[in-house]
Coordinates of C-alpha atoms (C1' of nucleotides) in Angstrom, one line a residue:
Chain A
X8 CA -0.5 24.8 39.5
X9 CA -1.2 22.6 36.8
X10 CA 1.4 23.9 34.0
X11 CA 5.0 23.9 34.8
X12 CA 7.4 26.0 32.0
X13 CA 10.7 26.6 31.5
X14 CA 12.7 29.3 28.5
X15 CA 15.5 28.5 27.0
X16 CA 16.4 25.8 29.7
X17 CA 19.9 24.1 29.6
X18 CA 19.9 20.5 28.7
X19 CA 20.3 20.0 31.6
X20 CA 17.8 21.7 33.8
X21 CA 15.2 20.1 30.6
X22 CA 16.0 17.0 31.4
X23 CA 15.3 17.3 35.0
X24 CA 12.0 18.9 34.1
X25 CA 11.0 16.1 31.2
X26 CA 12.5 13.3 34.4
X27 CA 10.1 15.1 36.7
X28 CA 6.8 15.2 33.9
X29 CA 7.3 11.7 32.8
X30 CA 7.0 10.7 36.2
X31 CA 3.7 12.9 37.2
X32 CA 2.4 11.7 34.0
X33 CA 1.8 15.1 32.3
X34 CA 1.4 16.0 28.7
X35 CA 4.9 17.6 28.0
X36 CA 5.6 20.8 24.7
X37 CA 8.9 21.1 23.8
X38 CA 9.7 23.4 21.2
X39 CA 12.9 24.3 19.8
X40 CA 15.6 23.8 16.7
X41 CA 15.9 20.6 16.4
X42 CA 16.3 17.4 13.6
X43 CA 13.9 14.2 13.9
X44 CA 14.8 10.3 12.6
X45 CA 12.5 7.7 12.5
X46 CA 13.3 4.2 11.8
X47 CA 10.5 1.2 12.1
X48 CA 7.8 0.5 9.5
X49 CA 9.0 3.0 7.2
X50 CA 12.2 5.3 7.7
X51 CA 12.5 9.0 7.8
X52 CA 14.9 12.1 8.3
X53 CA 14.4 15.8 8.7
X54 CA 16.7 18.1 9.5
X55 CA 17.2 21.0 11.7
X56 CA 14.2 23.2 12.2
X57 CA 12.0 24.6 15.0
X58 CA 9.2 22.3 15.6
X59 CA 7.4 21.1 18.3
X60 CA 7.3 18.2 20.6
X61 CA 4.1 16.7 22.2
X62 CA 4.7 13.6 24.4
X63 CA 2.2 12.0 25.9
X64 CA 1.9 9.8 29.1
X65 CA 0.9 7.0 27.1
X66 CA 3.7 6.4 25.3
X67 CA 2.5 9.1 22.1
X68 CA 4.9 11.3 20.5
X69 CA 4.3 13.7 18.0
X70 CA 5.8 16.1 15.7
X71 CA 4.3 19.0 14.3
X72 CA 5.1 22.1 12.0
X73 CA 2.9 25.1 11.3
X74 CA 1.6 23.5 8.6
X75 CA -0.4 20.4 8.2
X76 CA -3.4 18.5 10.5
X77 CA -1.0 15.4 10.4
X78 CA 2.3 15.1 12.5
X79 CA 5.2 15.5 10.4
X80 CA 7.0 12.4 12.6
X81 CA 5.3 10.5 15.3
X82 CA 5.1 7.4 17.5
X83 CA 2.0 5.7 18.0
X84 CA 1.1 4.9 21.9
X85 CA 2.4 2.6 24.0
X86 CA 6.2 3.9 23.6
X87 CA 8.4 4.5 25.7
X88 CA 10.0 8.1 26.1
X89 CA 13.4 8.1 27.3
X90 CA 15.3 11.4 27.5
X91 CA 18.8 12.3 27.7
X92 CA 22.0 14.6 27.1
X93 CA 24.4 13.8 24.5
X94 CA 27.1 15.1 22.2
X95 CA 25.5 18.7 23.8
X96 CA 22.2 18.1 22.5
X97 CA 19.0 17.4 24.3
X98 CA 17.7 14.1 22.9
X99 CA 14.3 12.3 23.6
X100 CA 13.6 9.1 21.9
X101 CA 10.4 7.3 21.8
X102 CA 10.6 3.2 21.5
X103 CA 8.3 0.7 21.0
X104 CA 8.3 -3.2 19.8
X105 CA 6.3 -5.2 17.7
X106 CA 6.6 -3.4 15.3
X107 CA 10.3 -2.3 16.2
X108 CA 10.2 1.1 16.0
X109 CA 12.4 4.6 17.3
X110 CA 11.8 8.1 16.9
X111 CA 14.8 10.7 17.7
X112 CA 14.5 14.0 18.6
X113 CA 17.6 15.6 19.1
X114 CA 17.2 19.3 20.2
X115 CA 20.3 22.1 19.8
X116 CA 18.7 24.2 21.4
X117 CA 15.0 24.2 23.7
X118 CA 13.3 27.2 23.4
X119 CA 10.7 26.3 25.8
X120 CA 9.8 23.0 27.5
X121 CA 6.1 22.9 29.2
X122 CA 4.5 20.0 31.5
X123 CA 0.6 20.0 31.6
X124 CA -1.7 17.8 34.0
X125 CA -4.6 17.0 31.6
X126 CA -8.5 15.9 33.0
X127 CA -11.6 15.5 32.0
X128 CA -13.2 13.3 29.4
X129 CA -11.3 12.3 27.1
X130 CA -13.8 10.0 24.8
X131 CA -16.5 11.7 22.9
X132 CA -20.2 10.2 21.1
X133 CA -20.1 11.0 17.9
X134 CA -23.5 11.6 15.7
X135 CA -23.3 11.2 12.2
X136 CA -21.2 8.1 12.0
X137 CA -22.1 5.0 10.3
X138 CA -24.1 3.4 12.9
X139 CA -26.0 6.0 13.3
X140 CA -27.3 5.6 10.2
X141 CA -27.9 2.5 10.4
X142 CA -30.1 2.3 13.7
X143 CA -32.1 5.1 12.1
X144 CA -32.5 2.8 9.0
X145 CA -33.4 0.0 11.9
X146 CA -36.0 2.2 13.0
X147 CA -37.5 3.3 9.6
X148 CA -36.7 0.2 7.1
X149 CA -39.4 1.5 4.7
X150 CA -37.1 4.1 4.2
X151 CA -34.7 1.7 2.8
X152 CA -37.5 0.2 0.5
X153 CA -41.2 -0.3 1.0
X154 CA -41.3 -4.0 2.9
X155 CA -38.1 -4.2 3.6
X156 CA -37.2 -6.4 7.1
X157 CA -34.0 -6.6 8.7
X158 CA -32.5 -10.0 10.0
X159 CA -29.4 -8.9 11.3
X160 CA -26.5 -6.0 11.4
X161 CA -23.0 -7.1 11.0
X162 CA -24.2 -10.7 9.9
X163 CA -20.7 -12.8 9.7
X164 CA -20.0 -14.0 6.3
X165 CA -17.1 -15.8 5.4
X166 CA -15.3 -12.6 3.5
X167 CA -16.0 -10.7 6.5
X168 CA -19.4 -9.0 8.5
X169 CA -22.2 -7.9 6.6
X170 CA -23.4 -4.1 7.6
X171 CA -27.3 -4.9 7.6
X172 CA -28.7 -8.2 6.3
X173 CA -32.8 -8.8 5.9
X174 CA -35.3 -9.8 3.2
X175 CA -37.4 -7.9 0.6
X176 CA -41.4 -7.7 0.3
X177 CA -41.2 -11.2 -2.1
X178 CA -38.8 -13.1 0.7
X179 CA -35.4 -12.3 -1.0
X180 CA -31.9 -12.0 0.9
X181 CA -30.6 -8.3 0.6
X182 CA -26.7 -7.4 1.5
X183 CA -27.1 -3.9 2.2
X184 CA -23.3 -2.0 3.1
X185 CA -24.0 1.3 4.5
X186 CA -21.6 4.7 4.2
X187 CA -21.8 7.7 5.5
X188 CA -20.6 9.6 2.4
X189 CA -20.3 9.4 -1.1
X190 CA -18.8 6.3 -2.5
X191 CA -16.3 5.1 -5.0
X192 CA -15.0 2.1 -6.6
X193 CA -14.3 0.0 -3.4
X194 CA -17.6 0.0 -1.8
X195 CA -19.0 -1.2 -4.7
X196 CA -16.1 -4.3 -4.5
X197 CA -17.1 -4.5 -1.0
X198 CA -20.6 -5.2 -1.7
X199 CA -20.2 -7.6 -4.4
X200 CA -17.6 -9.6 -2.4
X201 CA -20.4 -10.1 0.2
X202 CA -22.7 -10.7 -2.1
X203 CA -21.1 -13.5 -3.7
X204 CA -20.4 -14.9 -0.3
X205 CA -24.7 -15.3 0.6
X206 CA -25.2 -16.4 -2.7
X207 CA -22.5 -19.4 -2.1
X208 CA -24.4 -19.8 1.4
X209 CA -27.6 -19.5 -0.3
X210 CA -26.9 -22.0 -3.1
X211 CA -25.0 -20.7 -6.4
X212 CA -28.9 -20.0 -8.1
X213 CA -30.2 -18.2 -5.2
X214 CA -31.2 -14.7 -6.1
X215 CA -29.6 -12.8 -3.5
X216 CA -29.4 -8.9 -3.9
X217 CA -27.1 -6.4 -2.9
X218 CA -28.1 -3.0 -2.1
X219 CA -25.7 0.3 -1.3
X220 CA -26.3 2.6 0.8
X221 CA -24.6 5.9 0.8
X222 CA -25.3 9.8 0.4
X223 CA -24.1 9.5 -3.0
X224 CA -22.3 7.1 -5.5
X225 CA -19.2 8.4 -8.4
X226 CA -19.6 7.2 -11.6
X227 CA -17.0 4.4 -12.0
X228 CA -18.5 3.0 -8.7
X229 CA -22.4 3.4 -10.4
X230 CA -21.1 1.7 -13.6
X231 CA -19.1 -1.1 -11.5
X232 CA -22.3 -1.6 -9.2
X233 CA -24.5 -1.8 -12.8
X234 CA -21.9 -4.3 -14.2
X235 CA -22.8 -6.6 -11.0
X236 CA -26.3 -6.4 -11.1
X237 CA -26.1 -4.2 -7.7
X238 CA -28.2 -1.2 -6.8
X239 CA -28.0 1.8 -5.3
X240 CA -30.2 4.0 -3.4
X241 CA -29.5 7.7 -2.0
X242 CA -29.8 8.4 1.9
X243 CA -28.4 11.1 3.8
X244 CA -26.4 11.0 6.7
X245 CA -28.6 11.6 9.6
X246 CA -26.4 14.3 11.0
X247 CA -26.7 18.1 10.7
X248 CA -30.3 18.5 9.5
X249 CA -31.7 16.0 12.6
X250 CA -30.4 18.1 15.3
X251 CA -29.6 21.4 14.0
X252 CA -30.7 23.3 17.0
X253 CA -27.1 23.5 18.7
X254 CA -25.3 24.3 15.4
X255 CA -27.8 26.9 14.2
X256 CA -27.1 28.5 17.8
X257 CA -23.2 28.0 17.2
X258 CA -23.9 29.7 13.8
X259 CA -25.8 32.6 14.1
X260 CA -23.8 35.5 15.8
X261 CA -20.3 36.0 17.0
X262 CA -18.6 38.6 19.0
X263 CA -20.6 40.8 21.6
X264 CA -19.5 41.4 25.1
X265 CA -15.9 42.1 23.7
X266 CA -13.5 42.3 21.0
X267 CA -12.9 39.9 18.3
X268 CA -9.4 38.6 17.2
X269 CA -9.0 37.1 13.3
X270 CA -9.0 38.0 9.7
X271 CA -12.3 38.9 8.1
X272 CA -15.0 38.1 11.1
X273 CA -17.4 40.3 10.8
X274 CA -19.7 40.3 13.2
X275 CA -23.0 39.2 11.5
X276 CA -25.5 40.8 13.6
X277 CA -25.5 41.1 17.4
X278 CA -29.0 39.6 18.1
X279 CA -30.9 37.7 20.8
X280 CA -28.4 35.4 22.6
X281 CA -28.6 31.7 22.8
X282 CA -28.4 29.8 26.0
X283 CA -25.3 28.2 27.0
X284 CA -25.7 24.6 26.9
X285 CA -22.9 22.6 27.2
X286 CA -20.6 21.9 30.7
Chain B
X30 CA 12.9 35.6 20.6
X31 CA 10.6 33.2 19.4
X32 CA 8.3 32.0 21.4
X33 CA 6.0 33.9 23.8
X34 CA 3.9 32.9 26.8
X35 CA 1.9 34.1 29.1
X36 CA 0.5 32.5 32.2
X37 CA -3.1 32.6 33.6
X38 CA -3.9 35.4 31.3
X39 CA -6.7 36.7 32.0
X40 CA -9.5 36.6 28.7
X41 CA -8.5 39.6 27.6
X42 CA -5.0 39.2 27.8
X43 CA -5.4 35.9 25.9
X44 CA -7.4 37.7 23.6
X45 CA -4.3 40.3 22.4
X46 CA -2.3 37.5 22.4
X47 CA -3.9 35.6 19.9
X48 CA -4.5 38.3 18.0
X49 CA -0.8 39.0 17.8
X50 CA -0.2 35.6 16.9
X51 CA -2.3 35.4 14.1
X52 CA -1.2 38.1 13.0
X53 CA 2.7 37.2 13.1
X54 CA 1.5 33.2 11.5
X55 CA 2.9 31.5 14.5
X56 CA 2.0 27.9 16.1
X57 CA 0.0 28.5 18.8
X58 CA -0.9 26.4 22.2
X59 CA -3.8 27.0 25.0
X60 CA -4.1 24.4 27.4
X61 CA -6.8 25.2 30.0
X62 CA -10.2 24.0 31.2
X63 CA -12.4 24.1 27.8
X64 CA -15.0 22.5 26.7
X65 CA -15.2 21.3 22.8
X66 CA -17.9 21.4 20.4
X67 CA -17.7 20.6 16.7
X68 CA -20.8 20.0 14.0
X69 CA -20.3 19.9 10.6
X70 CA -20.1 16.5 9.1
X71 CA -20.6 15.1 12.0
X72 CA -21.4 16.3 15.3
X73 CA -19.7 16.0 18.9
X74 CA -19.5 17.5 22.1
X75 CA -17.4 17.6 24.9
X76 CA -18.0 18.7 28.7
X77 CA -15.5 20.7 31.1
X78 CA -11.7 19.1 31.1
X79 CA -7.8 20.7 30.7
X80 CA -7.0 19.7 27.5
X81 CA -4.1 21.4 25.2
X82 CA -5.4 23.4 21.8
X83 CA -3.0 23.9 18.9
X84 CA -3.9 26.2 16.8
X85 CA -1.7 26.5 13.3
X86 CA -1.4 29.4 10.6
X87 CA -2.6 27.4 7.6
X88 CA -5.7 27.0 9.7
X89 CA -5.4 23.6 11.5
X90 CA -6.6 23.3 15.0
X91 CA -6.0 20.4 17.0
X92 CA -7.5 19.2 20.7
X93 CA -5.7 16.9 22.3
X94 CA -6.1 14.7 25.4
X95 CA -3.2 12.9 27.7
X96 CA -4.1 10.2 25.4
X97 CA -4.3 8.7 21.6
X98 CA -2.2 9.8 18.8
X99 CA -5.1 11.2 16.8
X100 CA -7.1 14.3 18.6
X101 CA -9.7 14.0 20.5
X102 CA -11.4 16.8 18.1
X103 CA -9.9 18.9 15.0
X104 CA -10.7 21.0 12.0
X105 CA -8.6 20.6 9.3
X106 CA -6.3 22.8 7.0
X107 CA -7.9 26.0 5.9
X108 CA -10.4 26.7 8.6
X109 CA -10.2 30.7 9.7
X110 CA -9.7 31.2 13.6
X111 CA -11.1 33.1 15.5
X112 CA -11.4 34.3 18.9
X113 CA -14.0 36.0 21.1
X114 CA -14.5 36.8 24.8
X115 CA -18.3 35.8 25.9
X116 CA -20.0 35.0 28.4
X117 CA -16.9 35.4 30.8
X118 CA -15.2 32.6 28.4
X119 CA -12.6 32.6 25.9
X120 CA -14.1 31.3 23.1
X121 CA -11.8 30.1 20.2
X122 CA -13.7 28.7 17.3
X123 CA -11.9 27.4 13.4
X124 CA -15.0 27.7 10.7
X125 CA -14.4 25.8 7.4
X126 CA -16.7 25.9 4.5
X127 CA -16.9 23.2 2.1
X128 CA -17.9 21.5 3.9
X129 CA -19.4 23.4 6.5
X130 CA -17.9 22.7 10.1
X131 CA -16.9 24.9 12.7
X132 CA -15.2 23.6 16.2
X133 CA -15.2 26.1 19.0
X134 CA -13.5 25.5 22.1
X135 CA -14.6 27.4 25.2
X136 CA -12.0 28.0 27.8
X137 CA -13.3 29.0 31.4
X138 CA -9.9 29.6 32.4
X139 CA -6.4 30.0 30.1
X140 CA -3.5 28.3 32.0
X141 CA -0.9 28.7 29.5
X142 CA -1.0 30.3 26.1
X143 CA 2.5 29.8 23.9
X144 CA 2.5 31.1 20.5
X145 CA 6.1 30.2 18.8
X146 CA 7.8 31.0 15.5
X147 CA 7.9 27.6 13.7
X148 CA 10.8 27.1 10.4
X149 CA 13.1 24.9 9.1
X150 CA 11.7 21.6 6.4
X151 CA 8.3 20.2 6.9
X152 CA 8.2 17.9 4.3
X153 CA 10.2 14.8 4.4
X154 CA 11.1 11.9 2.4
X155 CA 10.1 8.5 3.5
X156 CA 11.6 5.4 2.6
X157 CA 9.8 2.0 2.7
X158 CA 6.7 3.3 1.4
X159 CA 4.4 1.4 -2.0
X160 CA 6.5 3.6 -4.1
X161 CA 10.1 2.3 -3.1
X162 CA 9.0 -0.8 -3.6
X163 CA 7.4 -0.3 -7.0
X164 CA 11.0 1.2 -7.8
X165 CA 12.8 -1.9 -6.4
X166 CA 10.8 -4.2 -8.6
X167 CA 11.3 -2.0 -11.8
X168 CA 14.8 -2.3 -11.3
X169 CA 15.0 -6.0 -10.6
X170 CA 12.0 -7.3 -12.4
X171 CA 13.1 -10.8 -12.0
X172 CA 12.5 -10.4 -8.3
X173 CA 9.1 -11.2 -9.3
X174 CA 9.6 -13.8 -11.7
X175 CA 12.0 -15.0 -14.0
X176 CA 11.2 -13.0 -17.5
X177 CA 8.5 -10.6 -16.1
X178 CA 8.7 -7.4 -18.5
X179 CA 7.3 -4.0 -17.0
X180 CA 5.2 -2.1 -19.5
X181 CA 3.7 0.7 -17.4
X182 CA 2.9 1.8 -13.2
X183 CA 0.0 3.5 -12.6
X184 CA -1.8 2.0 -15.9
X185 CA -5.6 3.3 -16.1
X186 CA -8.1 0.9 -16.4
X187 CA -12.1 2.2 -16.3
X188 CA -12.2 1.0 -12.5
X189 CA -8.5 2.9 -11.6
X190 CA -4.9 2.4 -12.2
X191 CA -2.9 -0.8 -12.1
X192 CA 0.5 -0.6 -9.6
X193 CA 2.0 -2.6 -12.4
X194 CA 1.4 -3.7 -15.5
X195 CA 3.6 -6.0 -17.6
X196 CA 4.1 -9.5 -19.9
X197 CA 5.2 -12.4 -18.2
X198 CA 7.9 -15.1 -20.6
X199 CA 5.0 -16.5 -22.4
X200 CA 3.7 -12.6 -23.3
X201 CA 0.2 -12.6 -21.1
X202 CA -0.7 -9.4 -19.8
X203 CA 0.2 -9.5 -16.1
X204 CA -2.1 -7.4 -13.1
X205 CA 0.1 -6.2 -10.7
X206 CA -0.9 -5.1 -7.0
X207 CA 1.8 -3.7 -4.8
X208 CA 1.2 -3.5 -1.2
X209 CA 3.7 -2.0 1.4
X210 CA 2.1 -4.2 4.2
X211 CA 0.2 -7.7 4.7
X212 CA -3.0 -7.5 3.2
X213 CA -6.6 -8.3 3.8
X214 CA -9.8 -9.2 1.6
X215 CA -9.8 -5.7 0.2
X216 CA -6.6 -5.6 -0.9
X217 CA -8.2 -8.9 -3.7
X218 CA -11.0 -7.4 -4.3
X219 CA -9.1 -4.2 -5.7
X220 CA -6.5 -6.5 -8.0
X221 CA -9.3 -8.9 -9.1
X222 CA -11.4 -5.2 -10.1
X223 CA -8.4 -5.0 -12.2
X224 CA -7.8 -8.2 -13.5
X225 CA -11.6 -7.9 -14.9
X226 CA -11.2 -4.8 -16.3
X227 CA -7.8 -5.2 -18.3
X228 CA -10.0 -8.6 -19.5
X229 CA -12.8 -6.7 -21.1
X230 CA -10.1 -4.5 -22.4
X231 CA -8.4 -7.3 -23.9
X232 CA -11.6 -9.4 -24.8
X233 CA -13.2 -11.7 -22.7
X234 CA -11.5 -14.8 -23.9
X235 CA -7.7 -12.9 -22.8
X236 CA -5.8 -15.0 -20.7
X237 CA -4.7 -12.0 -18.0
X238 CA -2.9 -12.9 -15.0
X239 CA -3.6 -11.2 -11.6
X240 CA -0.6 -11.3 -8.9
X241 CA -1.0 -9.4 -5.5
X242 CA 2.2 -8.5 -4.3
X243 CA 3.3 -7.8 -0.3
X244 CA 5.0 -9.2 2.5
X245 CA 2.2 -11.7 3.6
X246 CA -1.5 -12.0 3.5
X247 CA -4.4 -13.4 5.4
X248 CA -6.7 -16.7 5.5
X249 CA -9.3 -15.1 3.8
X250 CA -7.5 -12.8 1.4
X251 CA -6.0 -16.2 -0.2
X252 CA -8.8 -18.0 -0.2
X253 CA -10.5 -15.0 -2.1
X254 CA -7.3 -15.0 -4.5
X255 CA -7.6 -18.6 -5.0
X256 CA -11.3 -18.4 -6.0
X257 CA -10.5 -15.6 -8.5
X258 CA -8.0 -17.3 -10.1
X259 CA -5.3 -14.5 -9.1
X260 CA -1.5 -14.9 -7.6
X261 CA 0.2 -14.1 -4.7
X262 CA 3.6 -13.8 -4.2
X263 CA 5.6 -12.7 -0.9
X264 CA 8.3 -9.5 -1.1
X265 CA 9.3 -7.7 1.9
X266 CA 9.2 -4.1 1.7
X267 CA 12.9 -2.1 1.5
X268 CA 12.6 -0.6 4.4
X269 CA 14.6 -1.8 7.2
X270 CA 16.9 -3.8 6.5
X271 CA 18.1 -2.3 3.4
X272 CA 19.5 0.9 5.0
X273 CA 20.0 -0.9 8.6
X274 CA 23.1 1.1 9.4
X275 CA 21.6 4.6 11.1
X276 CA 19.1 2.3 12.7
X277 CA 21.7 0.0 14.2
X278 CA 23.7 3.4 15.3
X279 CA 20.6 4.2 17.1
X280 CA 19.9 1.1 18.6
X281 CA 23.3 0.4 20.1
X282 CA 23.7 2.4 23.1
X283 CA 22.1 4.6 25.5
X284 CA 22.9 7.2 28.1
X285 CA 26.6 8.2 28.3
X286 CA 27.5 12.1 28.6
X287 CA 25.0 12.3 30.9
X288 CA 22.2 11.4 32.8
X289 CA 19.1 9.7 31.6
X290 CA 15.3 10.7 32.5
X291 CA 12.1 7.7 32.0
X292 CA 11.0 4.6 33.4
X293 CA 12.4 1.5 32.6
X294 CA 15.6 2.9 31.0
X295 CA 18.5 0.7 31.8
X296 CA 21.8 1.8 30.2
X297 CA 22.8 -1.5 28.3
X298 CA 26.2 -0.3 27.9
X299 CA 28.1 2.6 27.7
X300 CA 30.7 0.9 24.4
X301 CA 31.9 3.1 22.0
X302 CA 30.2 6.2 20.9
X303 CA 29.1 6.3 16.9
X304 CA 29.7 9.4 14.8
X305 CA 27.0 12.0 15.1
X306 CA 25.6 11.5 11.2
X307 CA 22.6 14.1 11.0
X308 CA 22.7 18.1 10.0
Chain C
dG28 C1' -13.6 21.3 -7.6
dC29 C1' -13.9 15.8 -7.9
dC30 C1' -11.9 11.2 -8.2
dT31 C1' -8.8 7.5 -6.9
dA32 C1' -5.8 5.2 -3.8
dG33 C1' -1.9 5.2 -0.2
dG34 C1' -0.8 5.7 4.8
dT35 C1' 4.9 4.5 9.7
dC36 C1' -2.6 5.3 8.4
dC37 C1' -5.1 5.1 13.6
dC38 C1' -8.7 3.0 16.0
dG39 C1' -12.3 -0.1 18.0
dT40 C1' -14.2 -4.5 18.2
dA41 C1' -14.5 -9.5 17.8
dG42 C1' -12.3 -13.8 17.8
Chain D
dC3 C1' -2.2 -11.4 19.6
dT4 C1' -4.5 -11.0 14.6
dA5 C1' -8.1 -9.6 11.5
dC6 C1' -11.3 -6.7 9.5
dG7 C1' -13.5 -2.3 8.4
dG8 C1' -14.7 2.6 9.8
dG9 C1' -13.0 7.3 9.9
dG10 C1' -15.5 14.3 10.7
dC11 C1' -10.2 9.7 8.2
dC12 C1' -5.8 13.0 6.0
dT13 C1' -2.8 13.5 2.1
dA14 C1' -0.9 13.4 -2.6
dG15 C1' -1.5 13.3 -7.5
dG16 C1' -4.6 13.7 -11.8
dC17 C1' -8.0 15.8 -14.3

DNA sequence: GCCTAGGTCCCGTAG
DNA sequence: CTACGGGGCCTAGGC
């Protein structure tokens, strides 16, 4: 049995059940009416309402309602859960130092409390990220600019690393700072600040220049790159359109062998099927 | 009642129950043996583990691990869920558009499925954060430096809008960054963006001043500051220790009515109890 | 919808 | 530990 659930425990018997989680290491629910205070970095109060509690083995609490991809209250890993009754409510509090921090949870009333044994992995490979991009650049640098030769990725500079460093067909240093989406003003400050940092390197008449990278550039960023004698060129994230094979697959139908639960999924059309391939 | 689980449901059991739960807008959980794949601006996959889903009625779905604060997958607010049964697995997969992404999590086997009536605030008021601080300053302006005069927050230059914008005693336009932690090279970058805008505004011979504003800053943020010409001065943030009396309330004791559940917990004393001060 | 910047950002990596 | 920048960042506020 890996899930372990009580309804509508007493405090008391809840707190046996968080002692007992805490100490198998599980991932623990607990929903129920309840208020939350945080004090630390920032400080914060809510007050009663059912929500639910996640605690993990590692020290993470979190607080969620039904609305929002963000916690509403949390506390980052590395806490410490501590649980107890008082004043008749159920109360777990999450601690950590440096930075100082407590989040209270004080429960009226539990409505269920469950403990979970999680496995498996727990990291995951990304494609589409940043370096991505730039080890495909590494591989095609004409598709930066014709006779372009990289020197170095993440080249140190005194303002901070430099995302892909080389030299253009006539020999001159190019700062190129990659993104994998569109860009505003800030990249553009980026670029210029590591810019200015070769050209002090280089000697203050060097002619050092400073390419972005990036599916796509707003205005105020084009005009602040213009304004710096920067330049900009358009590349696409190397993501869906290199490997589309599994999401075409994931796209294509939906719901055969059985029913379907959810607003407005029609089922597109019930053709060939795709071999599993994960697991 | 609100909350409703069942326990090693079969697919089709887990099936209805969704359904339900959709239909009623509750917060939903599914912890089971699943594996995860998303692809939309990225791309990521994950093999067989027991991880706990959360599925919410504005459309967030959350995976998480025993581990992290953040999930080990997502899809964000407004993403449609659905569910199928295929291929002897429950399949629960949010779609988005704009952009384009769909997770789907595959469940061989549903240990627990929860799906709970969620109320009460979800929004909550944070003290400590930019904003409080911007307020502190308006109201003592002197706090930093003698004869400062406030003119506007949130001023719009052509690169974005200025924190703070004022005259110091000898009437010279004054940049003002306000930052609620210790900042880094960016943090420069973005005042001295300013400074150079509000000087074109002015004409290029204008004597503007440029003053970043937080609790401390790095080597190389004010050596950057120092090339630029621009100011630094240190203000803590309002947080803790201006409203230090909950927190100390909360810090004081531990453990009295009751027993106590976690490692490492020692009951530092059992003095005298403060006044319940929440709901 | 896009743009801009904040966040108790979190998180990994390098020093 | 700090520092720096990426992130499928998310979220709020304007336009």
């Amino acid at each position: 049995m890996t899930v372990t659930t009580v309804h509508q425990p007493t405090h008391r018997e809840a707190l046996w059940e968080l002692e007992a989680a805490f100490d198998r290491g599980d991932l623990i629910t607990v929903f129920g009416h309840c208020t939350v205070e945080y004090d630390g970095r920032a400080a914060s109060s809510l007050g009663l309402g059912r929500r639910l509690l996640l605690l993990k083995p590692d020290g993470t609490a979190l607080v969620h309602t039904d609305e929002q991809q963000q916690p509403v209250n949390w506390q980052p890993p590395g806490s410490e859960h501590h649980a107890a009754v008082r004043d008749g409510r159920l109360r777990v509090r999450s601690v950590r130092s440096s930075p100082d921090e407590t989040l209270d949870v004080r429960f009226e009333t539990v409505e269920q409390l469950s403990a979970m044994a999680v496995s498996g992995r727990r990291d995951l490979s990304v494609t589409g990220s940043e370096a991505d991009l730039r080890n495909a650049l590494l591989d095609q640098p004409d598709a930066i600019e014709a006779g372009f030769e990289p020197l170095a990725t993440e080249r140190p500079t005194d303002v901070g690393p430099i995302d892909l460093f080389g030299r253009d067909s006539e020999g001159r240093p190019v700062v190129v700072e990659l993104k994998r989406r569109r860009v505003g003003p800030s990249a553009a400050s980026q670029l210029q600040r590591y810019v200015e940092a070769i050209r002090r390197e280089e000697g203050d008449d060097a002619d050092v220049r400073g390419l972005l990278i990036a599916p796509s550039v707003t205005d105020r960023a084009r005009r602040l790159l213009a304004e710096a004698g920067l330049e900009f060129a358009a590349v696409e994230p190397p993501s869906s359109d290199s490997d589309a094979g599994d999401a075409d697959a994931a796209d294509a139908t939906d719901a055969n062998d059985d029913s379907v639960a959810a607003a407005g999924d029609d089922a597109s059309g019930p053709s060939a099927a795709e071999p599993a391939n994960d697991e």
